[in-house]
PDB file of C-alpha atoms in Angstrom:
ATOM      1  CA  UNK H   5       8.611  -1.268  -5.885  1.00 49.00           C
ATOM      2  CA  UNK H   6       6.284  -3.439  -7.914  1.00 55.00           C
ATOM      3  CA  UNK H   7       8.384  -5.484 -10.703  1.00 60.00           C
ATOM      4  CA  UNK H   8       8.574  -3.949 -14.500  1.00 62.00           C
ATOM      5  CA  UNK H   9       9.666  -7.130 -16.568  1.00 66.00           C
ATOM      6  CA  UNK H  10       7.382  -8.816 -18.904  1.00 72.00           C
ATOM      7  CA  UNK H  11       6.060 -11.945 -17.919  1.00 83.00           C
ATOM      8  CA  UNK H  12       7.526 -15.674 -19.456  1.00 85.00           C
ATOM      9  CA  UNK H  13       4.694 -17.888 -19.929  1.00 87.00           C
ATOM     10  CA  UNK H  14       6.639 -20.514 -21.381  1.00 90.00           C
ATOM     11  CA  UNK H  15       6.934 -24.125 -18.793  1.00 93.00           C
ATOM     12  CA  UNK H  16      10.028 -24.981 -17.154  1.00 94.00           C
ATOM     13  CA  UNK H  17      12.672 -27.298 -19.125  1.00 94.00           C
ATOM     14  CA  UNK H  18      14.214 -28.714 -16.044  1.00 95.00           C
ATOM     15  CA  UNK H  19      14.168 -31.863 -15.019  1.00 96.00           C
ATOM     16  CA  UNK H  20      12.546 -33.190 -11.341  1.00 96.00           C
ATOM     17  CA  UNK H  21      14.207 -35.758  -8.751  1.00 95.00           C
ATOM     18  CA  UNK H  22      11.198 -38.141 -10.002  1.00 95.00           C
ATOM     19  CA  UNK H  23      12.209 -37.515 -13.571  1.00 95.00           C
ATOM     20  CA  UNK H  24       9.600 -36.123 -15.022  1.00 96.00           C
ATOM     21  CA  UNK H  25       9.696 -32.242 -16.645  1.00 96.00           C
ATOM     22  CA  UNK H  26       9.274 -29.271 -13.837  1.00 97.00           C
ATOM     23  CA  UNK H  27       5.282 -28.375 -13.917  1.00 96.00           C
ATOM     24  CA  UNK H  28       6.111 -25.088 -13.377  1.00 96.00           C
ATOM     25  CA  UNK H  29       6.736 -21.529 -14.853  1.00 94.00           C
ATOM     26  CA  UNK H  30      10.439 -20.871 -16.327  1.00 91.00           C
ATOM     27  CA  UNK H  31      11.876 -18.871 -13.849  1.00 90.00           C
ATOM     28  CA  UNK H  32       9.701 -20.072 -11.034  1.00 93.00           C
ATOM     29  CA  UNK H  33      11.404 -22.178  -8.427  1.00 93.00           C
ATOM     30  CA  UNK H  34      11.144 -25.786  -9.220  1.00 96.00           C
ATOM     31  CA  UNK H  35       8.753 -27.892  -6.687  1.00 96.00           C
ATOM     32  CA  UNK H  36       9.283 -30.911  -5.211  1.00 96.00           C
ATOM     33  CA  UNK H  37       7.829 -34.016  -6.994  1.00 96.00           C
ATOM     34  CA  UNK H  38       5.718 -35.319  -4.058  1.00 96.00           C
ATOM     35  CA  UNK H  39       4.008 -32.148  -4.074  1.00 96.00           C
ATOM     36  CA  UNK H  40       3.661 -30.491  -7.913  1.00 96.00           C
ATOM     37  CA  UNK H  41       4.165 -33.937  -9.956  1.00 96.00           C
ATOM     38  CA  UNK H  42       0.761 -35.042 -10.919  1.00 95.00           C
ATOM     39  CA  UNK H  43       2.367 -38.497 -11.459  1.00 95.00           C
ATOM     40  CA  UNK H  44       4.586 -38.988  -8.330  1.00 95.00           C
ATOM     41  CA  UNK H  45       3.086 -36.570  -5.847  1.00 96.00           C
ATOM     42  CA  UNK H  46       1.593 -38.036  -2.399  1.00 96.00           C
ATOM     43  CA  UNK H  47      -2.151 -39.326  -2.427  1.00 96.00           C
ATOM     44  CA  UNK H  48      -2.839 -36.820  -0.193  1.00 95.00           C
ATOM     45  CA  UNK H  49      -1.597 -34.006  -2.442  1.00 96.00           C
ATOM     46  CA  UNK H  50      -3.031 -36.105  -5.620  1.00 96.00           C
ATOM     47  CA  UNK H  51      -6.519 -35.191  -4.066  1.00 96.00           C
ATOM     48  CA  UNK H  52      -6.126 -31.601  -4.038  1.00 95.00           C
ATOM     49  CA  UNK H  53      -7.989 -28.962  -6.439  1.00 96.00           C
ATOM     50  CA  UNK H  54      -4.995 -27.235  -8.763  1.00 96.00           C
ATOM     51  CA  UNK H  55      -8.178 -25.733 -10.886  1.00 95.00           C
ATOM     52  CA  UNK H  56     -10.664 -23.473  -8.956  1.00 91.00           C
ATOM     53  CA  UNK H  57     -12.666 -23.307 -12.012  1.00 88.00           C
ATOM     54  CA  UNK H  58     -13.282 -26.938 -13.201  1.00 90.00           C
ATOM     55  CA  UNK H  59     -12.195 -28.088  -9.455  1.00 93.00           C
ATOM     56  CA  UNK H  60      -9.734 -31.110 -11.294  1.00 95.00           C
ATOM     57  CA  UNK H  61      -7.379 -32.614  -8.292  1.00 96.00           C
ATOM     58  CA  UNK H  62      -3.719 -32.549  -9.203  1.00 96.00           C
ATOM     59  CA  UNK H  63      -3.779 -36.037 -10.277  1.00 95.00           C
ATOM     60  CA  UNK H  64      -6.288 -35.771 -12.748  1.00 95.00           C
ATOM     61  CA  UNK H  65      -4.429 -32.309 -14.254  1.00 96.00           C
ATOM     62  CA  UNK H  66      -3.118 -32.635 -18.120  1.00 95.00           C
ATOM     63  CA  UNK H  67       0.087 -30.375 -17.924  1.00 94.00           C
ATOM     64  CA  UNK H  68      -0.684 -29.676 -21.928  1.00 92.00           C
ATOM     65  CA  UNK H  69      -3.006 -27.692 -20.383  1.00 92.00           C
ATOM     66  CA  UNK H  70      -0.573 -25.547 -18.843  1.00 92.00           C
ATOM     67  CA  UNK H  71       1.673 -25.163 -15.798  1.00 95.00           C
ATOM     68  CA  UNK H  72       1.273 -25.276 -12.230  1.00 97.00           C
ATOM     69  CA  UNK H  73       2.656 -23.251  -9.414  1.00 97.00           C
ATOM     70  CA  UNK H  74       3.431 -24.138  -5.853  1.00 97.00           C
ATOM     71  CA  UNK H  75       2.998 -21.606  -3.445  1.00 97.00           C
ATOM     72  CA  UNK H  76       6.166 -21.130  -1.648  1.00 94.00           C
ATOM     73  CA  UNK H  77       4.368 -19.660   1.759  1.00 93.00           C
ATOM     74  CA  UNK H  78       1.725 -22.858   1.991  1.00 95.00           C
ATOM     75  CA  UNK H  79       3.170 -25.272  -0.443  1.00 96.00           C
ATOM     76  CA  UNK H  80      -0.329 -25.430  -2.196  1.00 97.00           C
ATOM     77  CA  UNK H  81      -0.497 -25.862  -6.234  1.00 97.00           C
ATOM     78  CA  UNK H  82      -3.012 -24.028  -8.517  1.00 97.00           C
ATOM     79  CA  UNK H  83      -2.912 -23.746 -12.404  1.00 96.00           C
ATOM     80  CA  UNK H  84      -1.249 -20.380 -13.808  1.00 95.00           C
ATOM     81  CA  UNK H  85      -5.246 -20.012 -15.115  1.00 93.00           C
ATOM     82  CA  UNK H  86      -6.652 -20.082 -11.383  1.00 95.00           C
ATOM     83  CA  UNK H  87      -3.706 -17.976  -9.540  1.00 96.00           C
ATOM     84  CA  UNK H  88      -4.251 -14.976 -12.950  1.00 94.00           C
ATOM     85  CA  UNK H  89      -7.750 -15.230 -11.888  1.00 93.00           C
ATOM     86  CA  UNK H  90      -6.818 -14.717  -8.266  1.00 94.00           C
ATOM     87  CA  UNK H  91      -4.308 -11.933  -8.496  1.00 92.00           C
ATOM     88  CA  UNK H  92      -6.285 -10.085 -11.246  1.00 90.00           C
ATOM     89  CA  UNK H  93      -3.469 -10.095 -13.470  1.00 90.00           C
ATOM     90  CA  UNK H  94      -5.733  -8.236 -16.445  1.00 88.00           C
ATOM     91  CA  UNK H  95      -5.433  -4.892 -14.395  1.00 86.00           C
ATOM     92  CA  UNK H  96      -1.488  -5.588 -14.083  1.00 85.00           C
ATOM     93  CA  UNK H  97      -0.609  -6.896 -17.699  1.00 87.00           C
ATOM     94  CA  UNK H  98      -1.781  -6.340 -21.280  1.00 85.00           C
ATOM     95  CA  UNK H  99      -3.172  -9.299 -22.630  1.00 83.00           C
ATOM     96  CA  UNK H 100      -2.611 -11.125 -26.467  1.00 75.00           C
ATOM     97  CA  UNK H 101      -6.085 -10.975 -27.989  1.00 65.00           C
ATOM     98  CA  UNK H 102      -5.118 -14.299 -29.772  1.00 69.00           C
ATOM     99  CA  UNK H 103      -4.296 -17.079 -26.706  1.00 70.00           C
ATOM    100  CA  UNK H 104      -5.038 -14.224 -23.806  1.00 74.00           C
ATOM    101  CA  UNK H 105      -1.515 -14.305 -22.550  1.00 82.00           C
ATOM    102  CA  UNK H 106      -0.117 -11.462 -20.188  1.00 85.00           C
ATOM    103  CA  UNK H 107       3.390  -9.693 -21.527  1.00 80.00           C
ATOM    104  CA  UNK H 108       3.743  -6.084 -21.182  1.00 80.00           C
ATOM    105  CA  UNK H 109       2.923  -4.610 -17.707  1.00 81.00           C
ATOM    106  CA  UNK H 110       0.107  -2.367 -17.452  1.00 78.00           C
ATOM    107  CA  UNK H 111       1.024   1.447 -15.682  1.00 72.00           C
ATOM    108  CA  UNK H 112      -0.002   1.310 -11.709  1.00 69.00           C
ATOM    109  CA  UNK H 113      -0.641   4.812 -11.229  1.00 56.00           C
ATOM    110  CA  UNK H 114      -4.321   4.052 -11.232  1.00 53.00           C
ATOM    111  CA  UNK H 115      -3.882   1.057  -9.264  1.00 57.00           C
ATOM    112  CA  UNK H 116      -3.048   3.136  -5.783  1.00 54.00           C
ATOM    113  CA  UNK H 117      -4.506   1.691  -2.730  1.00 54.00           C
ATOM    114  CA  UNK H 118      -6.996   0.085  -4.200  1.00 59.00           C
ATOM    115  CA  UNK H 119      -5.845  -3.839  -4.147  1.00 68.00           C
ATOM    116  CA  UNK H 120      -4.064  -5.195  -1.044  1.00 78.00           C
ATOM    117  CA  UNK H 121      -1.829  -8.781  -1.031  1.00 87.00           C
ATOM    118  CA  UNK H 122      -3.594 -10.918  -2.781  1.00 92.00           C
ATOM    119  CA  UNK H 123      -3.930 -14.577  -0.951  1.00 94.00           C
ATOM    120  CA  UNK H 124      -3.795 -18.399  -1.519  1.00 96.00           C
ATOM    121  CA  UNK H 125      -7.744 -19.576  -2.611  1.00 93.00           C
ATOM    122  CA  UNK H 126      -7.544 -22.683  -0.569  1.00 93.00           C
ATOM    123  CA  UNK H 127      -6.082 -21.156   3.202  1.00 94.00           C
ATOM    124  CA  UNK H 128      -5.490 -17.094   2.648  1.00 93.00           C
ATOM    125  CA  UNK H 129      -2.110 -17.496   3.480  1.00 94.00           C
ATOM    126  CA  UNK H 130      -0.364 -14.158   1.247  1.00 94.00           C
ATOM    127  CA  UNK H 131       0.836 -14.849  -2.073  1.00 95.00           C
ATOM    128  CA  UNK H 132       4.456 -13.361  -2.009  1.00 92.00           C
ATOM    129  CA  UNK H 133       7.250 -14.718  -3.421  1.00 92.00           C
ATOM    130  CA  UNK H 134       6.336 -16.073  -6.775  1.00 94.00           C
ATOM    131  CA  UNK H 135       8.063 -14.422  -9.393  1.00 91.00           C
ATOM    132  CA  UNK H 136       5.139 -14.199 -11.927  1.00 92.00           C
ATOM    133  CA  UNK H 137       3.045 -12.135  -9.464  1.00 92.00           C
ATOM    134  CA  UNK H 138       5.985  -9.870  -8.001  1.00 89.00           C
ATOM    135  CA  UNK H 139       4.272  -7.100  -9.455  1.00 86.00           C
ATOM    136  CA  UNK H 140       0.827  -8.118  -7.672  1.00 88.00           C
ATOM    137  CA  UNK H 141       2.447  -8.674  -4.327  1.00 89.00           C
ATOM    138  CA  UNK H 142       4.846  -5.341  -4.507  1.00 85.00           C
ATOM    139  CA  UNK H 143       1.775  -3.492  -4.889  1.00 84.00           C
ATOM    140  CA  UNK H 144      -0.302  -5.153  -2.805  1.00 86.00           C
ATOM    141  CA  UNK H 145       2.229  -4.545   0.214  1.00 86.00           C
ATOM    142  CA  UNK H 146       2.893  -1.077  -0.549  1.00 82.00           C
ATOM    143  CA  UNK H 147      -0.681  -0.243  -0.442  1.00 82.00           C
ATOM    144  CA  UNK H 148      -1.219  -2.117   3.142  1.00 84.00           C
ATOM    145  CA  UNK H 149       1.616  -0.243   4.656  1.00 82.00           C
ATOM    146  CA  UNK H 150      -0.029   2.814   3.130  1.00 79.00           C
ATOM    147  CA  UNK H 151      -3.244   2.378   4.282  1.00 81.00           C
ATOM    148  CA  UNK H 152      -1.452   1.315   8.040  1.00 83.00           C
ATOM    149  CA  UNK H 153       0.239   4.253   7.875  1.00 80.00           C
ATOM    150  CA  UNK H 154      -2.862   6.567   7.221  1.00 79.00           C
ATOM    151  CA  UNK H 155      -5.022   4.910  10.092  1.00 83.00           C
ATOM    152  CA  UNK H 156      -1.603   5.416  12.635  1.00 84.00           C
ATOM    153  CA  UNK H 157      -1.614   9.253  11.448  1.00 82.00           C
ATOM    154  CA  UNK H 158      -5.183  10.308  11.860  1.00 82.00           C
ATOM    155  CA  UNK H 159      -5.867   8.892  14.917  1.00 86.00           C
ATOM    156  CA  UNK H 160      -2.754  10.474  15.873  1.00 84.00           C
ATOM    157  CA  UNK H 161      -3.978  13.606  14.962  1.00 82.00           C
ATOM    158  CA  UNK H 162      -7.478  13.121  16.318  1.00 85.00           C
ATOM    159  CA  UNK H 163      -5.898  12.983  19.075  1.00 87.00           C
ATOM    160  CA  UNK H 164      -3.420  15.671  19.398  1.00 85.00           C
ATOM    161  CA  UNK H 165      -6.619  17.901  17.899  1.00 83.00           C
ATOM    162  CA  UNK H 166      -8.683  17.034  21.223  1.00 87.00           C
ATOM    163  CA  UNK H 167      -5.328  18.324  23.286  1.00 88.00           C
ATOM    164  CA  UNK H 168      -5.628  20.982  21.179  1.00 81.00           C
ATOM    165  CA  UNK H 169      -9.310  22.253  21.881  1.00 82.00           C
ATOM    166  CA  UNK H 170      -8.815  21.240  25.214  1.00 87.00           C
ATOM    167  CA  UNK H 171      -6.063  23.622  25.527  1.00 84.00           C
ATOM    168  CA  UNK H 172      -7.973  26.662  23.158  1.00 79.00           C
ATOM    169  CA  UNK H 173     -10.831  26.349  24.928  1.00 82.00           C
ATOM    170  CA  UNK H 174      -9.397  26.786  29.012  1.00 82.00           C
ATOM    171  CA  UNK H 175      -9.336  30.051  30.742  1.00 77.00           C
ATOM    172  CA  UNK H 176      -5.755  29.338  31.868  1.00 81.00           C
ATOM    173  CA  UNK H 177      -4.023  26.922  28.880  1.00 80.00           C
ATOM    174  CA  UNK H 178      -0.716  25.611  29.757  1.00 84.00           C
ATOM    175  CA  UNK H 179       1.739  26.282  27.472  1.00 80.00           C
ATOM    176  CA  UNK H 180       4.041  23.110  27.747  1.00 87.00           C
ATOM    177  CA  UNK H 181       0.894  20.956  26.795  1.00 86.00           C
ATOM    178  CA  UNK H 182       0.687  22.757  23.447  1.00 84.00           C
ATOM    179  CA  UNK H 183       4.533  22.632  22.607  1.00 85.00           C
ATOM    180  CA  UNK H 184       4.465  19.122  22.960  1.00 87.00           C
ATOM    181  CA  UNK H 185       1.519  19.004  20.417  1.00 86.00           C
ATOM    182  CA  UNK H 186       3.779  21.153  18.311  1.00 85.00           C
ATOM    183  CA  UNK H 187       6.555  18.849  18.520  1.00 85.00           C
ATOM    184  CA  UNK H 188       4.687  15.405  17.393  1.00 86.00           C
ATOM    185  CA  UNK H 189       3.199  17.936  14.664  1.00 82.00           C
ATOM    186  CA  UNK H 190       6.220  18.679  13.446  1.00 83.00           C
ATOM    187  CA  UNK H 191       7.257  14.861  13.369  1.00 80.00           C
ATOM    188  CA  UNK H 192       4.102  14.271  11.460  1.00 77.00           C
ATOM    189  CA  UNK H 193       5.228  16.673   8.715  1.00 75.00           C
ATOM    190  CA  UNK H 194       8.815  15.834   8.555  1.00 75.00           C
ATOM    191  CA  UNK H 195       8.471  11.923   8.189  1.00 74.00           C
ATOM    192  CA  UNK H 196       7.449  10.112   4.595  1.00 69.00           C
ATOM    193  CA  UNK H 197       5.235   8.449   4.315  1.00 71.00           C
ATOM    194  CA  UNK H 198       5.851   4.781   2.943  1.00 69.00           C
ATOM    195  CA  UNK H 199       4.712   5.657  -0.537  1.00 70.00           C
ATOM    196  CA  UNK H 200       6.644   8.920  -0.720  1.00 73.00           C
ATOM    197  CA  UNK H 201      10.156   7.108  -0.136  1.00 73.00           C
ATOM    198  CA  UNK H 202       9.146   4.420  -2.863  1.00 74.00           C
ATOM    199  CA  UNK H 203       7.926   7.392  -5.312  1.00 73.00           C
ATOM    200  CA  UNK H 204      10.956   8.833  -4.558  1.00 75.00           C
ATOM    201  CA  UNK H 205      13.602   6.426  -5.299  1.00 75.00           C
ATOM    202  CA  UNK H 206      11.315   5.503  -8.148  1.00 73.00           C
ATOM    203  CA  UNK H 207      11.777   8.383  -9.682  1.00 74.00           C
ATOM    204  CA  UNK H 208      15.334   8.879  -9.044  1.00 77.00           C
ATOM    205  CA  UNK H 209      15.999   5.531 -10.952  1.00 73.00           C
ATOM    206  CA  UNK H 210      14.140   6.661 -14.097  1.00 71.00           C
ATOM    207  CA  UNK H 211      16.181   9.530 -14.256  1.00 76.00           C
ATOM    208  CA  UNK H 212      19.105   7.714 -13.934  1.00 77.00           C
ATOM    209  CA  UNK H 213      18.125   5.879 -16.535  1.00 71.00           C
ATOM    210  CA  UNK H 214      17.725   8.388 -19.055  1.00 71.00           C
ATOM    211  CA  UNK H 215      14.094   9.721 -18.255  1.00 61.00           C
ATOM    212  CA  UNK H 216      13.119  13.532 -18.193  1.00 60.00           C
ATOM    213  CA  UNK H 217      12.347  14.840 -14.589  1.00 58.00           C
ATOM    214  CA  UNK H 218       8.948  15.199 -15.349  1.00 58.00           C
ATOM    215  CA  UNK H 219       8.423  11.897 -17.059  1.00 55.00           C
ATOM    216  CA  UNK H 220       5.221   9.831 -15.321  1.00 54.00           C
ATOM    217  CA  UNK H 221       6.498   6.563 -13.647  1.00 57.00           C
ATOM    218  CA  UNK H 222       5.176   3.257 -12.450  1.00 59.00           C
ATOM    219  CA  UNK H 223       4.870   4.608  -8.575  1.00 61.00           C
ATOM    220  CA  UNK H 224       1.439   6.267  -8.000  1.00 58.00           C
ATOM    221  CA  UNK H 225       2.322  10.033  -6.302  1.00 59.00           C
ATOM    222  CA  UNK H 226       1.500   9.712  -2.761  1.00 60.00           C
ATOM    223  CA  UNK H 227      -1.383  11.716  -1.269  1.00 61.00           C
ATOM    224  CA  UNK H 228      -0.866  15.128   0.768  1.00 63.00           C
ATOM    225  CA  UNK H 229      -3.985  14.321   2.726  1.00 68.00           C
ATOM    226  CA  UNK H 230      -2.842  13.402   6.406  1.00 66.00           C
ATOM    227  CA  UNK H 231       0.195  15.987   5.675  1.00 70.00           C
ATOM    228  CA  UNK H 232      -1.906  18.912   4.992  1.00 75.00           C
ATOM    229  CA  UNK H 233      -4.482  18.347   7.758  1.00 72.00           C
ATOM    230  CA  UNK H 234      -0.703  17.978  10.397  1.00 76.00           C
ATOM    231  CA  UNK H 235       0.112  21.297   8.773  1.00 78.00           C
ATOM    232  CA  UNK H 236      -3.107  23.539   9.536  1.00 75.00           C
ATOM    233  CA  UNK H 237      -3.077  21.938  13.247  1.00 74.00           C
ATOM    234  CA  UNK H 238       0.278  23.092  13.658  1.00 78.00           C
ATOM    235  CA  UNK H 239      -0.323  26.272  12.409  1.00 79.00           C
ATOM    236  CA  UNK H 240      -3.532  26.628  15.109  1.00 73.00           C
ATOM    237  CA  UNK H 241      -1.360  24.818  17.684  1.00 79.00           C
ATOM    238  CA  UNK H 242       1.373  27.708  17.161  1.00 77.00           C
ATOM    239  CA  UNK H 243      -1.239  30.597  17.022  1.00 74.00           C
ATOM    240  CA  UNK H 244      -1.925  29.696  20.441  1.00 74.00           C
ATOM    241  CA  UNK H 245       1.311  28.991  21.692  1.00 74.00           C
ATOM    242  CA  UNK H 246       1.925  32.372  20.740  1.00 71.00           C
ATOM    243  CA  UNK H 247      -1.513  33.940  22.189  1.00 67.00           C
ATOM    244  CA  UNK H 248       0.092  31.913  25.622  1.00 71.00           C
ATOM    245  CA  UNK H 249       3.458  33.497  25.409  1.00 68.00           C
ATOM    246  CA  UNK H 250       2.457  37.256  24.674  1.00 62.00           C
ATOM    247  CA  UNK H 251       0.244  36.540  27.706  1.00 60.00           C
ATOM    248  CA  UNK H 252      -2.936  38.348  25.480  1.00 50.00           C
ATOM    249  CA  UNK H 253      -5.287  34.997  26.115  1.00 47.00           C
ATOM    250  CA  UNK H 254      -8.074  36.549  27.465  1.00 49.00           C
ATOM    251  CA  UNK H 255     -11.201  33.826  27.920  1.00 45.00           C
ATOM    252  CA  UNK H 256     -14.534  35.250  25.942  1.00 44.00           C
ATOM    253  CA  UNK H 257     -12.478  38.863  24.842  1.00 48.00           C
ATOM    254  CA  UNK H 258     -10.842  39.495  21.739  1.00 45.00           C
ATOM    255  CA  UNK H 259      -9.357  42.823  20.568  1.00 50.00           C
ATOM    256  CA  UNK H 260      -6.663  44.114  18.118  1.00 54.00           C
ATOM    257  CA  UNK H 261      -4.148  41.189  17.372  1.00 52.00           C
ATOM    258  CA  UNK H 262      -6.872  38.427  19.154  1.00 51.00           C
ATOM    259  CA  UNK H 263      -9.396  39.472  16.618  1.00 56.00           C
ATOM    260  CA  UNK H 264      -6.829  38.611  13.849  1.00 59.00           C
ATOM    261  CA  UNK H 265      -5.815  35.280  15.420  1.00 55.00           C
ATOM    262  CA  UNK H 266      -9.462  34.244  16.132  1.00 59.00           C
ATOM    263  CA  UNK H 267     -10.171  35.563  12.707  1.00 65.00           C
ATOM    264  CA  UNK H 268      -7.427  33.126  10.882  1.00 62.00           C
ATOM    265  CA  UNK H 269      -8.601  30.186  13.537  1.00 61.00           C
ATOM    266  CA  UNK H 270     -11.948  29.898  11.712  1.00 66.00           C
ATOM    267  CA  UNK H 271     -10.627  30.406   8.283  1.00 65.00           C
ATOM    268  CA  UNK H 272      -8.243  27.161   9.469  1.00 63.00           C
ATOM    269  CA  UNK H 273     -11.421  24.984  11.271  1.00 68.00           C
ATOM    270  CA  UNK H 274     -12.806  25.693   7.380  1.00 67.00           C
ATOM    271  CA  UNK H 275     -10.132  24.136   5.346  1.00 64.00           C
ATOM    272  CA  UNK H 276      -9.635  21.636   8.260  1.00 62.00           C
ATOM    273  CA  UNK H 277     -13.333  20.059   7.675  1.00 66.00           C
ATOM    274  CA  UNK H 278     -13.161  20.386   3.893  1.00 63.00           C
ATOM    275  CA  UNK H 279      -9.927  18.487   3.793  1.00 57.00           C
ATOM    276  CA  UNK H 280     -11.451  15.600   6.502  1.00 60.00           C
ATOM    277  CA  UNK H 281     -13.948  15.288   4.530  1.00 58.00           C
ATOM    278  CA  UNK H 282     -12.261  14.142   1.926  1.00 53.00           C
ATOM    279  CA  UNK H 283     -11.082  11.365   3.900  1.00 52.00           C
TER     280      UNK H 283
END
């Protein structure tokens, strides 16, 4: 789940193997000095950009203009001003209106599937595993397995819905062909979603914690979408499993209990569209 704590934007105290102060963050990992020391790092990494803005190479940074950060994925540096920028840390933290320093975390709820893992500005390689932007990257995963697990489901059902019409609309359905659509339905409907299990233990642990049951939390509440649309295909899928097993299927006729069914099958094609539309 994305991280709660407040951010420390105070630089690191300790001490490299050149001898000169950590450029870093406090609480960031410290980097080695021939990569993150402006004054002992390679020529090579001397020459790199560490400001996306003013594009200043590492060895022409001033650390009294603040810290630097090594990504721990690529090993490149950036300023903490450049990687804020990157990760959009205003829609993730308050800011102090009087040096523009992020502290208290912003709520998420609003923040659902709409940013993915943010990446490094120099090679795209994902920004995960830097403490300040925990938060960023917790998010930014939960939304891609989200939105991977809403592609997998719909074309899933698209196409257990074609073995579905295929089946409603022969003279002589087979009955076994529709169970099994019944059966991956019912898997559909009884597996989470990745969001649902985070929302869930989410919640759990701000009840433990003291909070009322009904108390908003940090998690955005998942969306019912792909569950809903599962649920009116089963309940088609087991109208005609049922038409099958009575034996009343009768291609281009429909009397007394088929008018019903047929009846309840377009009232379920409705809410079907409406709710793929909203898609």
């Amino acid at each position: 789940a994305p991280c709660d704590r407040s951010l420390c934007n105070l630089r690191c105290a300790k001490t490299l193997e050149c001898g000169h102060q950590c450029p870093s963050l406090c609480g960031e990992p410290c980097p080695p000095s021939a990569i993150a020391c402006p004054l002992c790092a390679t020529e090579r990494n001397k020459n790199r950009s560490v400001d996306m803005i003013m594009m200043t190479t590492l060895g022409e940074y001033d650390l009294a203009d603040g810290p630097l950060i090594m990504l721990p994925g690529c090993k490149h540096v950036f300023t903490v001003e450049t990687l804020d920028g990157v990760c959009d840390m205003k829609d993730f933290y308050e800011q102090d209106g009087d040096d523009g320093a992020f502290h208290t975390p912003r709520a998420l709820r609003n923040q659902a599937g709409t940013t993915g893992v943010k990446c490094c500005p120099d090679c795209r390689e994902p920004i995960i595993g830097v403490v300040r932007y925990m938060r960023v990257a917790n998010l930014g995963m939960l939304n891609t397995m989200t939105l991977k697990y809403k592609k997998t489901t719909m074309m899933l059902l698209t196409n257990l819905e074609k073995t579905y019409r295929a089946q409603a609309a022969s003279a002589d359905p087979k009955r076994q062909a529709v169970l099994n659509v019944t059966r991956e339905l019912c898997k559909i409907r009884k597996e989470p979603q990745p969001l649902q299990k985070i929302y869930e233990a989410a919640k759990a642990a701000a009840m433990r914690a003291g909070g009322a049951p009904d108390a908003p939390i940090e998690i955005p509440a998942p969306g019912a979408e792909e569950e809903s649309l599962a649920t009116l295909l089963l309940i088609k899928t087991q109208l005609l499993e049922f038409r099958i097993r009575r034996g009343q299927w009768t291609a281009g006729k429909a009397r007394g209990t088929e008018t019903k069914i047929t009846s309840m099958l377009g009232e379920l094609d409705g809410m079907q569209q409406e709710l793929g539309a909203r898609q």
